[in-house]
Amino acid sequence: MKLILPVLLLCLLLLTGCADFSSRNTEPPERSTPVTISFWNPFGGGEGEFVERIIHDYNASQSAVFVKQLRLESNEYYARLRTALSFGKGPDVAVIHADRLSPFIKAQQIIPLNALAEQGGFQFNQIGEQNLQSVSYAGQYYAVPLDTHFHMLYYNKDPGQGWRIVSRRNAAAGREYARGIHPPAAADCCAGTGCTAYGGEHPVFQESFLDLYYQAGGELLSRDMKRTAINNEQSLEVLTFYQRLFDEGLSDLSDNTPWDSFDNGQAGLWFGGVWEAGHHLDNKALDIGIIPLPPIFGSSAHWGSSHTLVIPAYTTEEKQAGAMDFMKYFSEVGGMIWGEAGHVPANLTVEQSRMYRDLPYRERFIQARDQVKFAPQTDKYAALFTAMSEELQHIVRNRIQPEAGLKRLEESLNQILAN
């Protein structure tokens, strides 16, 4: 018995140990908590629903990363984003327009993505060349471009609306126009009650100005980007043209929501963004057509920009990987949904797909995309753009003589460049 008792105790201990090990194997493994990524964006209106679909589909497609969004009003978005990045507490992924990247890069508030993209399996060669150049600084890519966006000419096909067409022969002077309807596809220059992207409370006239200024061959800055090149004959012609549209009643200067005037059937023509396409084409009360902007001032060049996704410098390594995975998904999979909103996807696989190109008017969108002129890469572009908005609206709204207004605009832009 003295010999048997220790052996029995040892066996009991061994059996207990085996039982414990076996029971641990039968328990279901704990589900890991997903990494939560905060995504800031300014997408409201018709764009917002498409972003929500992309986020929903991404979260449903995997369990390692969960994206939650904070949507901010577009007029306060950059002010809040700058504050958040300065204090090191804010989004893990954020939207920044390509022409606004430079100051964030200069302040080292966002990170280059080359290495992170390679680790996450994202290939920048999937992105169109012009979009790639817009996010490339010193050989590094600082953002994932989502799209190219710009203006198209929306027109109401209903001849009962009574809108008017300006003759190309007198487009710059804006003096002669034909009453009645002529198909915009054959017209050289068009204007209507809501033709210009201008509103007293909505500072977007600078984009429509740049559309025609770039058509005329104008440049915003000198080659060395130290001075503005905007005070010239091209600007004078474009401003004179717009002023006469308002003076002759072809556009309503007091209309603060011209996009709504068009959508309500109160205007025949509208220089609107591609991002409005889904909204206008879904309007069953109107029969809407879309063409590239007419070459009013000779060429087809026009203003355009791009939405991009960036990762702030304070984001942890774990969240950086999750953020890159979401950005990859937005480009490669969500790009089709983003294309439905109206933007031309930056991802070439999506843009060249039959599914995208079968959407209404998308072949024309691509034709217009190829004529877009992006902004110069300067960290002062946001300030220049704001000053242009204020000064150009001042010229048109207050009936300032274009020569005097352009001189003041030149002084304002050069002051920004010098400081």
Short mmCIF file of C-alpha atoms in Angstrom, two decimals:
data_model
loop_
_atom_site.label_atom_id
_atom_site.label_comp_id
_atom_site.label_asym_id
_atom_site.label_seq_id
_atom_site.Cartn_x
_atom_site.Cartn_y
_atom_site.Cartn_z
CA MET A 1 0.00 0.00 0.00
CA LYS A 2 2.87 2.38 0.79
CA LEU A 3 4.11 1.91 -2.76
CA ILE A 4 0.73 1.94 -4.49
CA LEU A 5 -0.65 5.15 -2.90
CA PRO A 6 1.96 7.58 -4.36
CA VAL A 7 1.52 5.98 -7.79
CA LEU A 8 -2.28 6.45 -7.62
CA LEU A 9 -1.87 10.10 -6.61
CA LEU A 10 0.53 10.68 -9.48
CA CYS A 11 -1.92 9.14 -11.96
CA LEU A 12 -4.74 11.30 -10.62
CA LEU A 13 -2.62 14.41 -11.16
CA LEU A 14 -1.73 13.34 -14.69
CA LEU A 15 -5.35 12.58 -15.49
CA THR A 16 -6.45 15.94 -14.14
CA GLY A 17 -3.87 17.67 -16.25
CA CYS A 18 -4.96 15.81 -19.36
CA ALA A 19 -8.61 16.59 -18.62
CA ASP A 20 -7.86 20.29 -18.30
CA PHE A 21 -5.93 20.37 -21.59
CA SER A 22 -8.68 18.52 -23.40
CA SER A 23 -11.43 20.81 -22.08
CA ARG A 24 -9.60 23.94 -23.26
CA ASN A 25 -9.52 22.55 -26.79
CA THR A 26 -13.27 22.08 -26.86
CA GLU A 27 -14.07 25.70 -26.01
CA PRO A 28 -14.79 27.97 -29.04
CA PRO A 29 -12.00 30.50 -29.68
CA GLU A 30 -12.69 34.04 -28.61
CA ARG A 31 -13.51 36.40 -31.49
CA SER A 32 -10.91 39.14 -31.73
CA THR A 33 -12.15 42.70 -31.38
CA PRO A 34 -11.89 44.53 -34.71
CA VAL A 35 -9.65 47.55 -35.06
CA THR A 36 -11.90 50.63 -35.17
CA ILE A 37 -11.01 53.21 -37.80
CA SER A 38 -12.39 56.75 -37.67
CA PHE A 39 -13.09 58.13 -41.15
CA TRP A 40 -13.68 61.86 -41.62
CA ASN A 41 -15.21 63.19 -44.83
CA PRO A 42 -17.23 66.17 -46.12
CA PHE A 43 -19.58 64.14 -48.33
CA GLY A 44 -23.18 65.25 -47.96
CA GLY A 45 -26.13 65.53 -50.27
CA GLY A 46 -26.23 62.94 -53.01
CA GLU A 47 -22.64 61.81 -52.37
CA GLY A 48 -23.26 60.84 -48.76
CA GLU A 49 -25.47 57.86 -49.51
CA PHE A 50 -22.83 56.35 -51.80
CA VAL A 51 -20.15 56.68 -49.10
CA GLU A 52 -22.46 55.01 -46.60
CA ARG A 53 -22.89 52.08 -48.98
CA ILE A 54 -19.14 51.69 -49.36
CA ILE A 55 -18.55 51.78 -45.60
CA HIS A 56 -21.41 49.36 -44.94
CA ASP A 57 -20.17 46.90 -47.56
CA TYR A 58 -16.59 47.10 -46.28
CA ASN A 59 -17.58 46.44 -42.67
CA ALA A 60 -19.71 43.50 -43.79
CA SER A 61 -16.92 42.04 -45.94
CA GLN A 62 -14.53 41.26 -43.06
CA SER A 63 -14.27 41.28 -39.26
CA ALA A 64 -10.77 42.62 -38.63
CA VAL A 65 -11.49 46.33 -39.19
CA PHE A 66 -14.56 48.39 -38.40
CA VAL A 67 -14.93 51.81 -40.02
CA LYS A 68 -17.05 54.51 -38.42
CA GLN A 69 -17.49 57.80 -40.19
CA LEU A 70 -17.80 61.39 -39.09
CA ARG A 71 -19.36 63.52 -41.78
CA LEU A 72 -18.65 67.25 -41.47
CA GLU A 73 -20.15 70.18 -43.31
CA SER A 74 -18.01 71.04 -46.31
CA ASN A 75 -17.63 74.71 -45.32
CA GLU A 76 -16.08 73.75 -41.96
CA TYR A 77 -14.34 70.53 -42.92
CA TYR A 78 -10.78 71.74 -43.49
CA ALA A 79 -10.75 74.06 -40.49
CA ARG A 80 -11.69 71.18 -38.18
CA LEU A 81 -9.33 68.76 -39.90
CA ARG A 82 -6.38 71.14 -39.55
CA THR A 83 -7.15 71.60 -35.87
CA ALA A 84 -7.44 67.85 -35.29
CA LEU A 85 -4.17 67.06 -37.03
CA SER A 86 -2.38 69.87 -35.16
CA PHE A 87 -3.46 68.45 -31.81
CA GLY A 88 -2.77 64.85 -32.87
CA LYS A 89 -6.27 63.65 -32.15
CA GLY A 90 -8.80 63.08 -34.90
CA PRO A 91 -9.43 60.71 -37.80
CA ASP A 92 -7.42 57.64 -38.78
CA VAL A 93 -8.41 58.13 -42.44
CA ALA A 94 -9.45 61.45 -43.93
CA VAL A 95 -10.49 62.92 -47.26
CA ILE A 96 -8.29 65.68 -48.65
CA HIS A 97 -8.62 67.20 -52.10
CA ALA A 98 -5.47 66.68 -54.17
CA ASP A 99 -4.92 70.43 -54.51
CA ARG A 100 -4.89 70.81 -50.70
CA LEU A 101 -2.37 68.07 -49.87
CA SER A 102 0.78 70.18 -49.97
CA PRO A 103 0.48 72.06 -46.64
CA PHE A 104 -0.34 68.86 -44.75
CA ILE A 105 2.73 67.20 -46.26
CA LYS A 106 4.91 70.20 -45.48
CA ALA A 107 3.74 70.14 -41.85
CA GLN A 108 4.41 66.35 -41.71
CA GLN A 109 0.84 65.76 -40.59
CA ILE A 110 0.16 62.91 -43.03
CA ILE A 111 2.39 59.94 -43.86
CA PRO A 112 3.77 58.63 -47.16
CA LEU A 113 2.00 55.44 -48.21
CA ASN A 114 4.47 53.57 -50.44
CA ALA A 115 5.66 51.04 -47.84
CA LEU A 116 2.24 50.67 -46.23
CA ALA A 117 0.63 50.06 -49.62
CA GLU A 118 3.18 47.38 -50.46
CA GLN A 119 2.54 45.63 -47.15
CA GLY A 120 -1.21 45.78 -47.69
CA GLY A 121 -1.15 44.64 -51.31
CA PHE A 122 -2.28 47.92 -52.85
CA GLN A 123 -0.67 48.79 -56.17
CA PHE A 124 -0.40 52.45 -57.09
CA ASN A 125 0.00 51.51 -60.74
CA GLN A 126 -3.73 50.78 -60.70
CA ILE A 127 -4.28 54.54 -60.53
CA GLY A 128 -4.38 56.84 -63.57
CA GLU A 129 -1.21 58.83 -64.27
CA GLN A 130 -2.65 62.33 -63.75
CA ASN A 131 -4.16 61.28 -60.43
CA LEU A 132 -0.84 59.73 -59.37
CA GLN A 133 1.09 62.88 -60.19
CA SER A 134 -1.29 64.93 -58.06
CA VAL A 135 -0.39 62.95 -54.90
CA SER A 136 3.34 62.44 -55.59
CA TYR A 137 5.88 64.52 -53.65
CA ALA A 138 9.63 63.80 -53.68
CA GLY A 139 9.05 60.29 -55.02
CA GLN A 140 6.48 59.34 -52.38
CA TYR A 141 2.73 58.90 -52.67
CA TYR A 142 0.94 60.62 -49.81
CA ALA A 143 -2.64 59.72 -50.68
CA VAL A 144 -4.83 57.24 -52.52
CA PRO A 145 -6.72 59.13 -55.26
CA LEU A 146 -10.38 58.19 -55.51
CA ASP A 147 -11.54 60.11 -58.56
CA THR A 148 -11.37 63.04 -60.91
CA HIS A 149 -14.27 65.49 -60.67
CA PHE A 150 -15.07 68.51 -62.82
CA HIS A 151 -17.97 70.29 -64.50
CA MET A 152 -20.19 69.14 -67.34
CA LEU A 153 -22.97 70.93 -69.21
CA TYR A 154 -26.36 69.64 -68.04
CA TYR A 155 -29.25 70.59 -70.29
CA ASN A 156 -32.99 70.18 -70.22
CA LYS A 157 -34.16 68.44 -73.39
CA ASP A 158 -37.69 69.80 -73.02
CA PRO A 159 -38.12 72.63 -75.60
CA GLY A 160 -40.94 74.11 -73.57
CA GLN A 161 -38.61 75.55 -70.96
CA GLY A 162 -37.81 78.61 -73.07
CA TRP A 163 -34.10 78.81 -72.40
CA ARG A 164 -31.66 80.47 -74.74
CA ILE A 165 -28.41 79.71 -76.50
CA VAL A 166 -25.53 82.13 -76.98
CA SER A 167 -23.89 82.15 -80.40
CA ARG A 168 -20.22 81.10 -80.44
CA ARG A 169 -19.32 83.94 -82.79
CA ASN A 170 -20.07 86.39 -79.99
CA ALA A 171 -19.40 84.20 -76.98
CA ALA A 172 -16.66 86.37 -75.51
CA ALA A 173 -18.71 89.53 -76.02
CA GLY A 174 -21.93 87.82 -74.98
CA ARG A 175 -24.01 90.29 -77.03
CA GLU A 176 -25.97 88.18 -79.47
CA TYR A 177 -28.07 85.15 -78.69
CA ALA A 178 -30.78 83.21 -80.46
CA ARG A 179 -34.16 82.70 -78.86
CA GLY A 180 -35.61 79.23 -79.01
CA ILE A 181 -34.04 75.85 -78.70
CA HIS A 182 -30.95 74.51 -80.44
CA PRO A 183 -29.53 71.12 -79.46
CA PRO A 184 -26.63 71.78 -77.05
CA ALA A 185 -24.65 68.97 -78.66
CA ALA A 186 -24.43 71.13 -81.77
CA ALA A 187 -24.24 74.48 -79.99
CA ASP A 188 -20.88 76.12 -79.46
CA CYS A 189 -21.73 78.19 -76.42
CA CYS A 190 -24.58 78.02 -74.00
CA ALA A 191 -26.05 79.98 -71.13
CA GLY A 192 -29.28 79.89 -69.18
CA THR A 193 -30.95 81.12 -66.03
CA GLY A 194 -28.88 78.72 -63.96
CA CYS A 195 -26.00 78.24 -66.37
CA THR A 196 -23.11 79.51 -64.28
CA ALA A 197 -22.00 77.87 -61.07
CA TYR A 198 -22.51 81.07 -59.14
CA GLY A 199 -24.45 81.91 -55.99
CA GLY A 200 -24.22 84.84 -53.62
CA GLU A 201 -23.87 82.69 -50.52
CA HIS A 202 -22.01 79.80 -52.17
CA PRO A 203 -18.39 80.59 -53.10
CA VAL A 204 -18.02 78.35 -56.13
CA PHE A 205 -17.82 80.91 -58.92
CA GLN A 206 -14.01 80.60 -59.03
CA GLU A 207 -14.38 77.06 -60.40
CA SER A 208 -16.59 78.21 -63.28
CA PHE A 209 -14.23 81.10 -63.91
CA LEU A 210 -11.28 78.70 -64.12
CA ASP A 211 -13.26 76.47 -66.52
CA LEU A 212 -13.31 79.21 -69.15
CA TYR A 213 -9.99 80.78 -68.16
CA TYR A 214 -8.20 77.48 -68.78
CA GLN A 215 -10.11 77.13 -72.06
CA ALA A 216 -8.62 80.48 -73.09
CA GLY A 217 -5.12 79.19 -72.31
CA GLY A 218 -4.69 81.00 -69.01
CA GLU A 219 -2.34 79.98 -66.19
CA LEU A 220 -2.90 80.68 -62.51
CA LEU A 221 0.78 81.10 -61.53
CA SER A 222 4.10 81.91 -63.14
CA ARG A 223 6.47 79.06 -63.95
CA ASP A 224 8.40 79.49 -60.70
CA MET A 225 5.06 79.79 -58.80
CA LYS A 226 6.24 82.98 -57.10
CA ARG A 227 3.73 85.31 -58.75
CA THR A 228 0.25 85.05 -60.17
CA ALA A 229 -0.30 85.20 -63.92
CA ILE A 230 -4.02 85.89 -63.75
CA ASN A 231 -4.20 89.58 -64.70
CA ASN A 232 -4.27 89.22 -68.48
CA GLU A 233 -6.45 89.43 -71.58
CA GLN A 234 -7.89 85.94 -71.07
CA SER A 235 -9.21 86.82 -67.61
CA LEU A 236 -10.64 90.06 -68.93
CA GLU A 237 -12.57 88.27 -71.67
CA VAL A 238 -13.91 85.61 -69.32
CA LEU A 239 -15.07 88.11 -66.70
CA THR A 240 -16.67 90.28 -69.37
CA PHE A 241 -18.48 87.24 -70.71
CA TYR A 242 -19.88 86.29 -67.30
CA GLN A 243 -20.91 89.84 -66.44
CA ARG A 244 -22.87 90.11 -69.68
CA LEU A 245 -24.65 86.82 -69.00
CA PHE A 246 -26.02 88.40 -65.83
CA ASP A 247 -26.60 91.84 -67.39
CA GLU A 248 -28.63 90.40 -70.26
CA GLY A 249 -30.70 88.12 -68.06
CA LEU A 250 -29.19 84.86 -69.29
CA SER A 251 -28.19 84.03 -65.71
CA ASP A 252 -29.76 85.23 -62.49
CA LEU A 253 -27.22 86.96 -60.25
CA SER A 254 -29.52 86.76 -57.23
CA ASP A 255 -30.00 82.99 -57.54
CA ASN A 256 -28.08 81.50 -54.60
CA THR A 257 -29.04 77.91 -55.49
CA PRO A 258 -28.76 77.70 -59.29
CA TRP A 259 -28.44 73.90 -59.15
CA ASP A 260 -31.91 73.77 -57.62
CA SER A 261 -33.25 76.16 -60.24
CA PHE A 262 -32.07 73.75 -62.91
CA ASP A 263 -33.37 70.71 -61.05
CA ASN A 264 -36.77 72.38 -60.65
CA GLY A 265 -37.03 73.05 -64.38
CA GLN A 266 -36.57 76.82 -64.02
CA ALA A 267 -33.35 76.87 -66.06
CA GLY A 268 -32.43 75.15 -69.27
CA LEU A 269 -28.68 74.81 -68.77
CA TRP A 270 -26.33 74.25 -65.89
CA PHE A 271 -22.55 74.06 -65.59
CA GLY A 272 -22.66 71.45 -62.83
CA GLY A 273 -20.29 68.96 -61.24
CA VAL A 274 -20.19 65.32 -62.30
CA TRP A 275 -21.00 64.47 -58.68
CA GLU A 276 -24.51 65.79 -59.34
CA ALA A 277 -25.16 63.34 -62.17
CA GLY A 278 -26.91 60.71 -60.08
CA HIS A 279 -29.20 63.32 -58.58
CA HIS A 280 -30.18 65.08 -61.81
CA LEU A 281 -30.60 61.89 -63.83
CA ASP A 282 -32.84 60.43 -61.12
CA ASN A 283 -35.20 63.40 -61.50
CA LYS A 284 -38.10 61.76 -63.35
CA ALA A 285 -39.82 65.11 -63.87
CA LEU A 286 -37.13 66.27 -66.31
CA ASP A 287 -35.44 64.80 -69.37
CA ILE A 288 -31.77 65.66 -68.75
CA GLY A 289 -28.82 65.40 -71.11
CA ILE A 290 -25.12 65.82 -70.31
CA ILE A 291 -22.22 66.87 -72.55
CA PRO A 292 -18.67 68.15 -71.94
CA LEU A 293 -18.38 71.91 -71.49
CA PRO A 294 -18.51 73.63 -74.90
CA PRO A 295 -15.15 75.13 -76.01
CA ILE A 296 -16.39 78.68 -75.56
CA PHE A 297 -12.88 80.14 -75.53
CA GLY A 298 -11.23 77.82 -78.01
CA SER A 299 -9.94 74.76 -76.17
CA SER A 300 -11.52 71.97 -74.13
CA ALA A 301 -9.29 72.46 -71.07
CA HIS A 302 -11.18 73.06 -67.84
CA TRP A 303 -10.94 73.04 -64.05
CA GLY A 304 -10.91 69.78 -62.13
CA SER A 305 -9.83 68.25 -58.85
CA SER A 306 -9.64 64.91 -57.07
CA HIS A 307 -10.74 63.46 -53.74
CA THR A 308 -8.00 61.47 -52.02
CA LEU A 309 -7.66 59.42 -48.83
CA VAL A 310 -4.80 60.06 -46.38
CA ILE A 311 -3.53 58.69 -43.06
CA PRO A 312 -2.54 61.17 -40.30
CA ALA A 313 0.95 60.90 -38.84
CA TYR A 314 -0.29 60.17 -35.28
CA THR A 315 -2.21 57.02 -36.34
CA THR A 316 -0.86 53.88 -34.59
CA GLU A 317 0.77 51.11 -36.65
CA GLU A 318 -2.15 48.77 -36.01
CA LYS A 319 -4.63 51.36 -37.23
CA GLN A 320 -2.39 52.31 -40.15
CA ALA A 321 -2.71 48.75 -41.48
CA GLY A 322 -6.49 48.82 -41.01
CA ALA A 323 -6.73 52.24 -42.61
CA MET A 324 -4.72 51.09 -45.63
CA ASP A 325 -6.99 48.06 -46.01
CA PHE A 326 -10.06 50.30 -46.07
CA MET A 327 -8.44 52.67 -48.57
CA LYS A 328 -7.57 49.72 -50.80
CA TYR A 329 -11.18 48.53 -50.64
CA PHE A 330 -12.56 52.00 -51.38
CA SER A 331 -10.38 52.23 -54.51
CA GLU A 332 -10.74 48.70 -55.87
CA VAL A 333 -14.27 47.72 -54.84
CA GLY A 334 -15.99 50.89 -53.68
CA GLY A 335 -14.73 52.68 -56.78
CA MET A 336 -17.68 51.29 -58.75
CA ILE A 337 -20.19 52.69 -56.24
CA TRP A 338 -18.27 55.99 -56.23
CA GLY A 339 -18.53 55.99 -60.01
CA GLU A 340 -22.31 55.67 -59.73
CA ALA A 341 -22.30 58.93 -57.78
CA GLY A 342 -20.85 60.64 -60.87
CA HIS A 343 -17.13 60.85 -60.18
CA VAL A 344 -14.75 59.30 -62.69
CA PRO A 345 -12.93 56.60 -60.67
CA ALA A 346 -9.16 56.98 -60.38
CA ASN A 347 -8.79 53.20 -60.29
CA LEU A 348 -8.14 52.14 -63.89
CA THR A 349 -9.65 48.68 -63.50
CA VAL A 350 -12.93 50.19 -62.35
CA GLU A 351 -12.87 53.06 -64.86
CA GLN A 352 -12.20 50.69 -67.78
CA SER A 353 -14.78 48.13 -66.71
CA ARG A 354 -17.87 47.55 -68.82
CA MET A 355 -20.03 47.93 -65.71
CA TYR A 356 -18.85 51.51 -65.21
CA ARG A 357 -18.86 52.52 -68.85
CA ASP A 358 -22.39 51.26 -69.33
CA LEU A 359 -23.63 53.87 -66.86
CA PRO A 360 -25.38 56.84 -68.57
CA TYR A 361 -23.05 59.38 -70.24
CA ARG A 362 -19.89 57.89 -68.70
CA GLU A 363 -18.05 57.76 -72.01
CA ARG A 364 -18.57 61.54 -72.22
CA PHE A 365 -17.37 61.90 -68.63
CA ILE A 366 -14.13 60.13 -69.55
CA GLN A 367 -13.76 62.34 -72.62
CA ALA A 368 -14.08 65.44 -70.40
CA ARG A 369 -11.82 63.96 -67.70
CA ASP A 370 -8.97 63.80 -70.19
CA GLN A 371 -9.13 67.60 -70.62
CA VAL A 372 -8.95 68.46 -66.90
CA LYS A 373 -6.27 70.88 -65.70
CA PHE A 374 -5.26 70.21 -62.11
CA ALA A 375 -4.06 72.91 -59.73
CA PRO A 376 -0.35 73.71 -59.32
CA GLN A 377 1.33 71.91 -56.42
CA THR A 378 1.79 74.69 -53.91
CA ASP A 379 1.07 74.72 -50.19
CA LYS A 380 -0.58 78.12 -50.68
CA TYR A 381 -3.26 76.93 -53.07
CA ALA A 382 -6.03 76.84 -50.45
CA ALA A 383 -5.36 80.49 -49.56
CA LEU A 384 -5.17 81.44 -53.25
CA PHE A 385 -8.43 79.65 -53.96
CA THR A 386 -10.22 81.41 -51.10
CA ALA A 387 -8.93 84.82 -52.22
CA MET A 388 -10.04 84.10 -55.78
CA SER A 389 -13.49 83.20 -54.54
CA GLU A 390 -13.86 86.43 -52.59
CA GLU A 391 -12.41 88.76 -55.23
CA LEU A 392 -14.21 87.23 -58.22
CA GLN A 393 -17.57 87.31 -56.45
CA HIS A 394 -16.87 90.93 -55.50
CA ILE A 395 -16.21 91.80 -59.15
CA VAL A 396 -19.36 90.17 -60.50
CA ARG A 397 -21.81 90.90 -57.70
CA ASN A 398 -20.85 94.55 -57.33
CA ARG A 399 -20.48 95.22 -61.07
CA ILE A 400 -16.79 96.11 -60.68
CA GLN A 401 -15.00 96.95 -63.90
CA PRO A 402 -13.04 93.78 -64.81
CA GLU A 403 -9.76 95.69 -65.30
CA ALA A 404 -9.91 97.21 -61.81
CA GLY A 405 -11.10 93.96 -60.26
CA LEU A 406 -8.31 91.93 -61.86
CA LYS A 407 -5.69 94.36 -60.61
CA ARG A 408 -6.99 93.98 -57.06
CA LEU A 409 -7.12 90.18 -57.47
CA GLU A 410 -3.52 90.17 -58.72
CA GLU A 411 -2.33 92.17 -55.71
CA SER A 412 -4.20 89.89 -53.31
CA LEU A 413 -2.77 86.68 -54.80
CA ASN A 414 0.78 88.06 -54.99
CA GLN A 415 0.60 89.07 -51.34
CA ILE A 416 -0.28 85.50 -50.41
CA LEU A 417 2.57 84.14 -52.53
CA ALA A 418 5.08 86.57 -51.01
CA ASN A 419 4.28 85.74 -47.39
#
